[in-house]
Amino acid sequence: CSSRGCTGGVRKTLRYTIYEEVRPPTVIGTLASNITWSSDKAWRTSPGIRFKMMTQSTASFIRFRESDGRLTVEERIDREKMCKRNSRCLISFDVAFVSVEHFELLHVEVDVVDINDNSPEFPSPVCAIELSENAVAGTRVALDAAEDADVGSNAVQDYRISDNNHFGVDVVTRVDGVRYAELVLIKELDREAQALYALELVATDGGRPSKSGSTNVTVKVLDFNDNSPVFEQTNYSVDLFEDAPIGHLVLRLNAVDPDEDLNGQVVYEFGKQVTSEIRQLFKIDHKSGDLTLQSPVDYEEEKTYEVDVQATDLGHNPVPSVCKIIIHVRDVNDNRPEVSITPVTSGTYGLAHVSEATSRDNLVAVISTTDRDAGANGQVSCTLHGGHGDFTLRRAYEGSYTILTNAALDREKIPEYNLSIVAEDFGTPPLRTVTQYLVVITDVNDNAPFFSGKVYEGFIEENQLPGTYITTVLASDQDTGLNGEITYDLFDSDTNSVSRFAIMNQAGHVYALQSFNYEVMRKLELRVQASDRGWPQLKSNAMLIINIVDQNDNAPAIIQPPLSNGSAAVPLPRDAAAGYIVTRVKAKDLDTGLNAELTYKLREGGDLGFSIDQDTGEIYVNRKIPYDAYDMLKVSVTVNDNGLPSLTATAAIHFVLTEGAPSSHNFYSDSETSPEPKAWVTSLVLVLTLTTSFVLLLAGILMYLLCSRKKRQKIPGYSTLPGYGRNMLRPAAAWKRNSMLTVAGRDPHVSGKDSGKGDSDVNDSDSDMSGEALLCETLLHHNRVSLPGLWACTSECRVLGHSDRCWSPSATRANATTTRHLSTFFRSAPSPPHSRHGSIRPGPQPPGTAALQSTAEGRRSQCDYIHICSPQKIRPLLHQLSDNRQTPAFSGTRKKRNSSVQPHLSGLLF
């Protein structure tokens, strides 16, 4: 075995010898003396060293000391009882040598040496033999064998017979090693001379000193019998399988006697030297000579049997004939392998304990296998199943295996392993034995206590008595036993000393050590330390925050106006009217929340004409007070908090009447002091406001996008706004304010945009026109006239109406004359050159022109630009309009627009 484990086929065997029957406690040997050490005292100082007996079957004979491996005799050893007639008697066992660094597996053999403590013994004190007088010299008769429990040289070695002239003995060795004697006829017999011989047979062993045993042999000489039965063979060798059933025919014997009648009838029986054991196993039929199996044989107990069978006739004075049968028992695979598992650590049967700190290739247990069969039937191989690959099986030597760790173990992941050891022989068919073996992983303290959170919170009301329960903080530990038992300690986080404020029991419950004052300490931070009881001890920490809960233990205190003995004097002007604020009472409460919300009330004096705001504490005059009737007025004010129970403060306010006018800014307003709306009302109003604003904003964006899309849309074949086309537009004449001027096509003051309100109205640049312009528009829409200087309106106008989307200023050509002409802002395709005419000739202005200018000046406050038609065209247009109004073209949707033209026409005519 190496320091890392035993490899297959390699072993270290230690052999010791001891004689049987030695007195306990004889020392056999010490294993430590056979281990190689760096120094003589190394084994005494090496930590964790010990020897472990791995085979428990020898415990009754040998005492084993684990500290140094000393072997002593535990009780008297009887070799004959333990090993019977085996030539070698061995006590063998395995010992594991275990230290911190490595382990070694030792195979120990103790050879028990036989001593001559048994004498030869015959089965019977008298052995009677009958022999015919006609027996020839050399005739042999087997005698009873003497039995000696000793073996080897201490067993029976020789036989001798008392002195005589006719008989001698010959020592014969059976196949099982037992020696017996055969009586040999040396000289022929004469019945008439001597009919009976009395002899003594002595058996001696080879011990020193030797021991002996004797029996009496009587030989009776019978009368002459001419023939004896004769066997077909004098020696037989038979094979018998150990699984042969009862009644199995082992051998059929046949002996022939040539005599007639009774002298020729042969009967069979066992010889004299056949032992009682053989007589129990086999049976001979007296008539047929069939040798059958009477009881099962076992190869593992006896491998060979020697049987003597004699045949005699029924005549007078028969002479028997003897044949020898050697029965060889053949092995069959009828024994399953036997498995014995011995753990290195002490434990119950079928169970091993292994520490989770055990490293790889450490010895767990030793497996010993035996099979009572022989040859291939007795050869056993072992395999290991289960264990998740954390254990492996190695062959130490023949019939011995070791279970080793194959990986690091973790009890918290796998607390135990159920291993299956399969032992199978090489017989046909093979037999197997499956042994379940449980390996329990023992815990080491490798896990610190674990808190589920880093910070815990607890709550306790102020003014509670010491010992009040606060909260529970628990930690867990994956280890077991003492390694998993947790103790708790509380430390102040600021001083890191044992807490003065709280204590913690082993169940994790936290209790107060003192009473707390919320107004002094609102929060307490403590460090919780959880420690296990393992070695080495492991610890972990968590933070515990104890929140002190406020109680209504502080009454309100009035701080304004300053009190003296519970009262205060406040000046009050005699002329103070209703609503005048005389003073404001202020109070404070050291508590928080509802406990600090204060309500002001007048307990006395309210009937004098005073009121108090319950939220602000303002005392004001609520009606006209007859000041002449009082020199001093007094009210009693109470201040209550909203705690449970409510606490109250009281003050007496004396109003001292003074002369002088009251301040005009010191009057009470309900709106200022009205209580705030409830939170849910405020939230509802806020939600509704935001929702409405969002809807309006969305509608405005949609309208803006729609209008922008309409304004940006171009009608193919029509001109765009002034100055945005490719061609430069010519100047246009326009009336602005109270004068005429010429505006360039790209003049930024000329705008084609409307007011952004959809259809043009009086605020749009293109709709602020005189009645003549409207008249011109009307005529153009219906294609009734062709007015010089005006462009024809398009079909878009009929769909969209009069708006900026179909109006744009038209350009006119400049003449040499000084007369200026203003054209209508039409959105249309460019007009052909021949249609661009209508410029005003120089000359005196007609009266209608002045009227038109007056009309335009009257509307200048409403618009910047108006369109003026030529005066020469007014009257024909009026007549034409008058005629066309009678036609259906002016009906329907255009009636309202045409009717609006009439006043403007009247002005023009005037």
CSV table of N, CA and C in Angstrom, one decimal, residues 496-620:
chain,number,residue,atom,x,y,z
A,496,ASN,N,-20.0,49.4,20.0
A,496,ASN,CA,-19.6,48.1,19.8
A,496,ASN,C,-19.4,47.3,21.1
A,497,SER,N,-20.2,47.7,22.1
A,497,SER,CA,-20.3,46.9,23.3
A,497,SER,C,-21.6,46.3,23.5
A,498,VAL,N,-21.8,45.5,24.5
A,498,VAL,CA,-23.1,44.8,24.7
A,498,VAL,C,-24.2,45.9,24.9
A,499,SER,N,-25.3,45.7,24.2
A,499,SER,CA,-26.3,46.7,24.2
A,499,SER,C,-26.9,47.0,25.5
A,500,ARG,N,-27.1,48.3,25.8
A,500,ARG,CA,-27.7,48.7,27.0
A,500,ARG,C,-29.2,48.8,26.9
A,501,PHE,N,-29.7,48.7,25.7
A,501,PHE,CA,-31.1,49.0,25.4
A,501,PHE,C,-31.9,47.8,25.2
A,502,ALA,N,-31.4,46.7,24.7
A,502,ALA,CA,-32.2,45.5,24.4
A,502,ALA,C,-31.4,44.3,24.6
A,503,ILE,N,-32.1,43.2,24.8
A,503,ILE,CA,-31.5,41.9,25.0
A,503,ILE,C,-32.1,40.9,24.1
A,504,MET,N,-31.4,39.8,23.8
A,504,MET,CA,-31.9,38.8,22.8
A,504,MET,C,-31.7,37.4,23.4
A,505,ASN,N,-32.7,36.6,23.3
A,505,ASN,CA,-32.5,35.2,23.8
A,505,ASN,C,-32.1,34.3,22.7
A,506,GLN,N,-32.0,33.0,23.0
A,506,GLN,CA,-31.4,32.1,22.0
A,506,GLN,C,-32.5,31.7,21.0
A,507,ALA,N,-33.7,32.1,21.2
A,507,ALA,CA,-34.8,31.9,20.2
A,507,ALA,C,-34.9,33.1,19.2
A,508,GLY,N,-34.0,34.1,19.4
A,508,GLY,CA,-34.0,35.2,18.4
A,508,GLY,C,-35.0,36.3,18.8
A,509,HIS,N,-35.7,36.2,20.0
A,509,HIS,CA,-36.6,37.3,20.4
A,509,HIS,C,-35.8,38.4,21.1
A,510,VAL,N,-36.2,39.6,20.7
A,510,VAL,CA,-35.6,40.8,21.2
A,510,VAL,C,-36.5,41.5,22.2
A,511,TYR,N,-36.0,41.8,23.3
A,511,TYR,CA,-36.8,42.5,24.4
A,511,TYR,C,-36.1,43.8,24.8
A,512,ALA,N,-36.9,44.7,25.2
A,512,ALA,CA,-36.3,46.0,25.7
A,512,ALA,C,-35.8,45.9,27.1
A,513,LEU,N,-34.6,46.6,27.3
A,513,LEU,CA,-34.0,46.6,28.6
A,513,LEU,C,-34.4,47.9,29.4
A,514,GLN,N,-35.0,48.8,28.7
A,514,GLN,CA,-35.4,50.1,29.3
A,514,GLN,C,-36.6,50.7,28.6
A,515,SER,N,-37.1,51.7,29.2
A,515,SER,CA,-38.2,52.4,28.6
A,515,SER,C,-37.7,53.5,27.7
A,516,PHE,N,-38.3,53.7,26.5
A,516,PHE,CA,-37.8,54.6,25.5
A,516,PHE,C,-38.7,55.9,25.5
A,517,ASN,N,-38.0,57.0,25.1
A,517,ASN,CA,-38.7,58.3,25.0
A,517,ASN,C,-38.6,58.7,23.5
A,518,TYR,N,-39.7,58.8,22.8
A,518,TYR,CA,-39.7,59.1,21.4
A,518,TYR,C,-39.1,60.5,21.2
A,519,GLU,N,-39.4,61.4,22.1
A,519,GLU,CA,-38.9,62.8,21.9
A,519,GLU,C,-37.4,62.9,22.1
A,520,VAL,N,-36.8,61.9,22.8
A,520,VAL,CA,-35.3,61.9,23.0
A,520,VAL,C,-34.6,61.0,22.0
A,521,MET,N,-35.2,59.8,21.7
A,521,MET,CA,-34.6,58.9,20.7
A,521,MET,C,-35.7,58.3,19.9
A,522,ARG,N,-35.5,58.5,18.6
A,522,ARG,CA,-36.6,58.1,17.6
A,522,ARG,C,-36.2,56.8,16.9
A,523,LYS,N,-34.9,56.5,16.9
A,523,LYS,CA,-34.4,55.3,16.2
A,523,LYS,C,-33.2,54.8,16.9
A,524,LEU,N,-33.1,53.5,17.0
A,524,LEU,CA,-31.9,52.8,17.6
A,524,LEU,C,-31.4,51.8,16.7
A,525,GLU,N,-30.0,51.9,16.5
A,525,GLU,CA,-29.4,50.9,15.6
A,525,GLU,C,-28.5,50.0,16.5
A,526,LEU,N,-28.8,48.7,16.3
A,526,LEU,CA,-28.0,47.7,17.0
A,526,LEU,C,-27.4,46.7,16.1
A,527,ARG,N,-26.4,46.0,16.5
A,527,ARG,CA,-25.7,45.0,15.7
A,527,ARG,C,-26.0,43.6,16.3
A,528,VAL,N,-26.6,42.8,15.5
A,528,VAL,CA,-27.0,41.4,15.9
A,528,VAL,C,-25.9,40.5,15.5
A,529,GLN,N,-25.3,39.7,16.4
A,529,GLN,CA,-24.2,38.8,16.1
A,529,GLN,C,-24.7,37.4,16.4
A,530,ALA,N,-24.7,36.5,15.4
A,530,ALA,CA,-25.1,35.1,15.5
A,530,ALA,C,-23.8,34.3,15.5
A,531,SER,N,-23.7,33.4,16.5
A,531,SER,CA,-22.5,32.6,16.6
A,531,SER,C,-22.9,31.1,16.7
A,532,ASP,N,-22.2,30.2,16.1
A,532,ASP,CA,-22.5,28.8,16.3
A,532,ASP,C,-21.6,28.3,17.4
A,533,ARG,N,-21.8,27.0,17.8
A,533,ARG,CA,-21.1,26.4,18.9
A,533,ARG,C,-20.1,25.4,18.4
A,534,GLY,N,-19.7,25.5,17.1
A,534,GLY,CA,-18.7,24.6,16.6
A,534,GLY,C,-17.3,25.1,16.9
A,535,TRP,N,-16.4,24.3,16.3
A,535,TRP,CA,-15.0,24.6,16.5
A,535,TRP,C,-14.3,24.5,15.1
A,536,PRO,N,-13.7,25.6,14.6
A,536,PRO,CA,-13.6,26.9,15.2
A,536,PRO,C,-15.0,27.6,15.1
A,537,GLN,N,-15.3,28.5,16.0
A,537,GLN,CA,-16.6,29.1,16.1
A,537,GLN,C,-16.7,30.1,14.9
A,538,LEU,N,-17.8,30.1,14.2
A,538,LEU,CA,-18.1,31.0,13.1
A,538,LEU,C,-19.2,32.0,13.5
A,539,LYS,N,-19.1,33.2,13.0
A,539,LYS,CA,-20.0,34.3,13.3
A,539,LYS,C,-20.4,35.0,12.1
A,540,SER,N,-21.6,35.7,12.2
A,540,SER,CA,-22.1,36.6,11.2
A,540,SER,C,-22.9,37.7,11.9
A,541,ASN,N,-23.1,38.8,11.2
A,541,ASN,CA,-23.7,40.0,11.8
A,541,ASN,C,-24.8,40.5,10.9
A,542,ALA,N,-25.7,41.2,11.5
A,542,ALA,CA,-26.8,41.9,10.8
A,542,ALA,C,-27.2,43.1,11.6
A,543,MET,N,-27.8,44.1,10.9
A,543,MET,CA,-28.2,45.3,11.6
A,543,MET,C,-29.7,45.3,12.0
A,544,LEU,N,-29.9,45.7,13.2
A,544,LEU,CA,-31.3,45.7,13.7
A,544,LEU,C,-31.6,47.2,14.0
A,545,ILE,N,-32.6,47.7,13.3
A,545,ILE,CA,-33.1,49.1,13.6
A,545,ILE,C,-34.4,49.0,14.3
A,546,ILE,N,-34.4,49.6,15.5
A,546,ILE,CA,-35.5,49.6,16.4
A,546,ILE,C,-36.1,51.0,16.3
A,547,ASN,N,-37.3,51.1,15.7
A,547,ASN,CA,-38.0,52.4,15.6
A,547,ASN,C,-38.9,52.6,16.8
A,548,ILE,N,-38.7,53.8,17.5
A,548,ILE,CA,-39.6,54.1,18.6
A,548,ILE,C,-40.9,54.8,18.1
A,549,VAL,N,-42.0,54.2,18.5
A,549,VAL,CA,-43.3,54.7,18.0
A,549,VAL,C,-43.8,55.7,19.0
A,550,ASP,N,-44.2,56.9,18.5
A,550,ASP,CA,-44.7,58.0,19.4
A,550,ASP,C,-46.0,57.7,20.0
A,551,GLN,N,-46.1,58.1,21.3
A,551,GLN,CA,-47.4,58.1,22.0
A,551,GLN,C,-47.8,59.5,22.4
A,552,ASN,N,-49.0,59.7,22.6
A,552,ASN,CA,-49.5,61.0,23.0
A,552,ASN,C,-49.2,61.3,24.5
A,553,ASP,N,-48.0,61.5,24.8
A,553,ASP,CA,-47.6,61.7,26.2
A,553,ASP,C,-47.2,63.2,26.4
A,554,ASN,N,-47.4,64.1,25.5
A,554,ASN,CA,-47.0,65.5,25.7
A,554,ASN,C,-48.2,66.4,25.4
A,555,ALA,N,-48.7,67.1,26.4
A,555,ALA,CA,-49.8,68.1,26.2
A,555,ALA,C,-49.3,69.3,25.4
A,556,PRO,N,-50.2,69.9,24.6
A,556,PRO,CA,-49.8,71.1,23.9
A,556,PRO,C,-49.4,72.2,24.9
A,557,ALA,N,-48.5,73.1,24.5
A,557,ALA,CA,-48.0,74.2,25.3
A,557,ALA,C,-48.2,75.5,24.5
A,558,ILE,N,-48.9,76.4,25.2
A,558,ILE,CA,-49.2,77.7,24.5
A,558,ILE,C,-48.0,78.6,24.7
A,559,ILE,N,-47.5,79.1,23.5
A,559,ILE,CA,-46.3,79.9,23.5
A,559,ILE,C,-46.6,81.3,23.1
A,560,GLN,N,-47.8,81.6,22.5
A,560,GLN,CA,-48.2,83.0,22.1
A,560,GLN,C,-49.7,83.1,22.3
A,561,PRO,N,-50.1,84.2,23.0
A,561,PRO,CA,-49.3,85.2,23.6
A,561,PRO,C,-48.6,84.7,24.9
A,562,PRO,N,-47.5,85.3,25.3
A,562,PRO,CA,-46.8,84.8,26.5
A,562,PRO,C,-47.8,84.8,27.7
A,563,LEU,N,-47.7,83.7,28.4
A,563,LEU,CA,-48.6,83.5,29.6
A,563,LEU,C,-47.9,83.8,30.9
A,564,SER,N,-48.7,84.3,31.8
A,564,SER,CA,-48.2,84.4,33.1
A,564,SER,C,-49.3,83.9,34.0
A,565,ASN,N,-48.9,82.8,34.7
A,565,ASN,CA,-49.8,82.1,35.6
A,565,ASN,C,-51.1,81.6,34.8
A,566,GLY,N,-50.9,81.2,33.5
A,566,GLY,CA,-52.0,80.7,32.7
A,566,GLY,C,-52.8,81.7,32.1
A,567,SER,N,-52.5,83.0,32.1
A,567,SER,CA,-53.3,84.0,31.4
A,567,SER,C,-52.4,85.0,30.8
A,568,ALA,N,-53.0,85.8,29.8
A,568,ALA,CA,-52.3,86.9,29.1
A,568,ALA,C,-53.2,88.0,28.9
A,569,ALA,N,-52.6,89.2,28.9
A,569,ALA,CA,-53.4,90.5,28.6
A,569,ALA,C,-53.1,90.9,27.2
A,570,VAL,N,-54.2,91.1,26.4
A,570,VAL,CA,-54.1,91.5,25.0
A,570,VAL,C,-54.9,92.8,24.8
A,571,PRO,N,-54.3,93.8,24.2
A,571,PRO,CA,-55.0,95.1,23.9
A,571,PRO,C,-56.1,94.9,22.8
A,572,LEU,N,-57.2,95.6,23.0
A,572,LEU,CA,-58.3,95.5,22.0
A,572,LEU,C,-58.9,96.9,21.8
A,573,PRO,N,-58.7,97.5,20.6
A,573,PRO,CA,-59.3,98.8,20.3
A,573,PRO,C,-60.8,98.8,20.5
A,574,ARG,N,-61.3,99.9,21.1
A,574,ARG,CA,-62.7,100.0,21.3
A,574,ARG,C,-63.5,100.1,20.0
A,575,ASP,N,-62.8,100.6,19.0
A,575,ASP,CA,-63.5,100.8,17.7
A,575,ASP,C,-63.4,99.6,16.8
A,576,ALA,N,-62.9,98.4,17.3
A,576,ALA,CA,-62.7,97.2,16.5
A,576,ALA,C,-64.1,96.7,16.0
A,577,ALA,N,-64.2,96.6,14.7
A,577,ALA,CA,-65.4,96.1,14.1
A,577,ALA,C,-65.4,94.6,14.0
A,578,ALA,N,-66.5,94.1,13.5
A,578,ALA,CA,-66.6,92.6,13.3
A,578,ALA,C,-65.6,92.2,12.3
A,579,GLY,N,-64.9,91.1,12.6
A,579,GLY,CA,-63.9,90.5,11.8
A,579,GLY,C,-62.5,90.9,12.2
A,580,TYR,N,-62.4,91.8,13.1
A,580,TYR,CA,-61.1,92.3,13.5
A,580,TYR,C,-60.4,91.2,14.3
A,581,ILE,N,-59.2,90.9,14.0
A,581,ILE,CA,-58.4,89.8,14.7
A,581,ILE,C,-57.7,90.5,15.8
A,582,VAL,N,-58.1,90.1,17.0
A,582,VAL,CA,-57.5,90.6,18.2
A,582,VAL,C,-56.1,90.1,18.5
A,583,THR,N,-56.0,88.8,18.4
A,583,THR,CA,-54.7,88.1,18.7
A,583,THR,C,-54.7,86.7,18.1
A,584,ARG,N,-53.6,86.1,18.1
A,584,ARG,CA,-53.4,84.8,17.6
A,584,ARG,C,-52.8,83.9,18.7
A,585,VAL,N,-53.4,82.8,19.0
A,585,VAL,CA,-52.9,81.9,20.0
A,585,VAL,C,-52.1,80.8,19.3
A,586,LYS,N,-50.8,80.7,19.7
A,586,LYS,CA,-50.0,79.6,19.1
A,586,LYS,C,-49.6,78.6,20.2
A,587,ALA,N,-49.6,77.4,19.8
A,587,ALA,CA,-49.2,76.3,20.7
A,587,ALA,C,-48.3,75.3,20.0
A,588,LYS,N,-47.5,74.6,20.7
A,588,LYS,CA,-46.7,73.6,20.1
A,588,LYS,C,-46.8,72.3,20.9
A,589,ASP,N,-46.6,71.1,20.2
A,589,ASP,CA,-46.7,69.8,20.9
A,589,ASP,C,-45.5,69.0,20.4
A,590,LEU,N,-44.8,68.5,21.4
A,590,LEU,CA,-43.5,67.7,21.1
A,590,LEU,C,-43.8,66.4,20.4
A,591,ASP,N,-45.0,65.9,20.5
A,591,ASP,CA,-45.4,64.7,19.8
A,591,ASP,C,-45.4,64.9,18.3
A,592,THR,N,-45.6,63.9,17.5
A,592,THR,CA,-45.7,64.0,16.0
A,592,THR,C,-47.0,63.4,15.5
A,593,GLY,N,-47.3,63.6,14.2
A,593,GLY,CA,-48.4,63.0,13.6
A,593,GLY,C,-49.7,63.6,14.2
A,594,LEU,N,-50.7,62.7,14.4
A,594,LEU,CA,-52.0,63.1,14.9
A,594,LEU,C,-51.8,63.6,16.4
A,595,ASN,N,-50.8,63.1,17.0
A,595,ASN,CA,-50.6,63.5,18.4
A,595,ASN,C,-50.2,65.0,18.5
A,596,ALA,N,-49.7,65.5,17.3
A,596,ALA,CA,-49.2,66.9,17.3
A,596,ALA,C,-50.2,67.8,16.6
A,597,GLU,N,-51.3,67.3,16.0
A,597,GLU,CA,-52.2,68.2,15.3
A,597,GLU,C,-53.1,68.8,16.3
A,598,LEU,N,-53.2,70.1,16.3
A,598,LEU,CA,-53.8,70.9,17.4
A,598,LEU,C,-55.1,71.5,16.9
A,599,THR,N,-56.1,71.6,17.8
A,599,THR,CA,-57.4,72.3,17.5
A,599,THR,C,-57.6,73.3,18.6
A,600,TYR,N,-58.0,74.5,18.2
A,600,TYR,CA,-58.2,75.7,19.1
A,600,TYR,C,-59.7,75.9,19.3
A,601,LYS,N,-60.1,76.1,20.5
A,601,LYS,CA,-61.5,76.3,20.9
A,601,LYS,C,-61.6,77.4,22.0
A,602,LEU,N,-62.8,78.0,22.0
A,602,LEU,CA,-63.1,79.0,23.1
A,602,LEU,C,-64.0,78.2,24.0
A,603,ARG,N,-63.5,78.1,25.2
A,603,ARG,CA,-64.3,77.4,26.2
A,603,ARG,C,-65.2,78.4,26.9
A,604,GLU,N,-64.8,79.6,27.1
A,604,GLU,CA,-65.6,80.7,27.7
A,604,GLU,C,-65.3,81.9,27.0
A,605,GLY,N,-66.3,82.8,26.9
A,605,GLY,CA,-66.2,84.1,26.3
A,605,GLY,C,-66.7,84.2,24.9
A,606,GLY,N,-67.2,83.1,24.4
A,606,GLY,CA,-67.7,83.1,23.0
A,606,GLY,C,-69.0,83.9,22.9
A,607,ASP,N,-69.7,84.0,24.0
A,607,ASP,CA,-71.0,84.8,24.0
A,607,ASP,C,-70.8,86.3,24.1
A,608,LEU,N,-69.5,86.7,24.3
A,608,LEU,CA,-69.2,88.1,24.4
A,608,LEU,C,-69.0,88.7,23.0
A,609,GLY,N,-68.9,87.9,22.0
A,609,GLY,CA,-68.8,88.4,20.6
A,609,GLY,C,-67.4,88.1,20.0
A,610,PHE,N,-66.8,87.0,20.5
A,610,PHE,CA,-65.5,86.6,20.0
A,610,PHE,C,-65.6,85.2,19.4
A,611,SER,N,-64.8,84.9,18.4
A,611,SER,CA,-64.7,83.6,17.8
A,611,SER,C,-63.2,83.3,17.6
A,612,ILE,N,-62.9,82.0,17.5
A,612,ILE,CA,-61.5,81.6,17.3
A,612,ILE,C,-61.5,80.6,16.1
A,613,ASP,N,-60.5,80.7,15.3
A,613,ASP,CA,-60.3,79.8,14.2
A,613,ASP,C,-59.6,78.5,14.8
A,614,GLN,N,-60.3,77.4,14.5
A,614,GLN,CA,-59.8,76.2,15.2
A,614,GLN,C,-58.5,75.6,14.6
A,615,ASP,N,-58.1,76.1,13.5
A,615,ASP,CA,-56.9,75.7,12.9
A,615,ASP,C,-55.7,76.6,13.2
A,616,THR,N,-56.0,77.9,13.0
A,616,THR,CA,-54.9,78.9,13.2
A,616,THR,C,-54.8,79.5,14.6
A,617,GLY,N,-55.9,79.4,15.3
A,617,GLY,CA,-55.9,80.0,16.7
A,617,GLY,C,-56.1,81.5,16.7
A,618,GLU,N,-56.5,82.1,15.6
A,618,GLU,CA,-56.8,83.5,15.5
A,618,GLU,C,-58.1,83.8,16.3
A,619,ILE,N,-58.1,84.7,17.2
A,619,ILE,CA,-59.3,85.2,17.9
A,619,ILE,C,-59.7,86.5,17.3
A,620,TYR,N,-61.0,86.5,16.8
A,620,TYR,CA,-61.4,87.7,16.1
A,620,TYR,C,-62.8,88.1,16.7
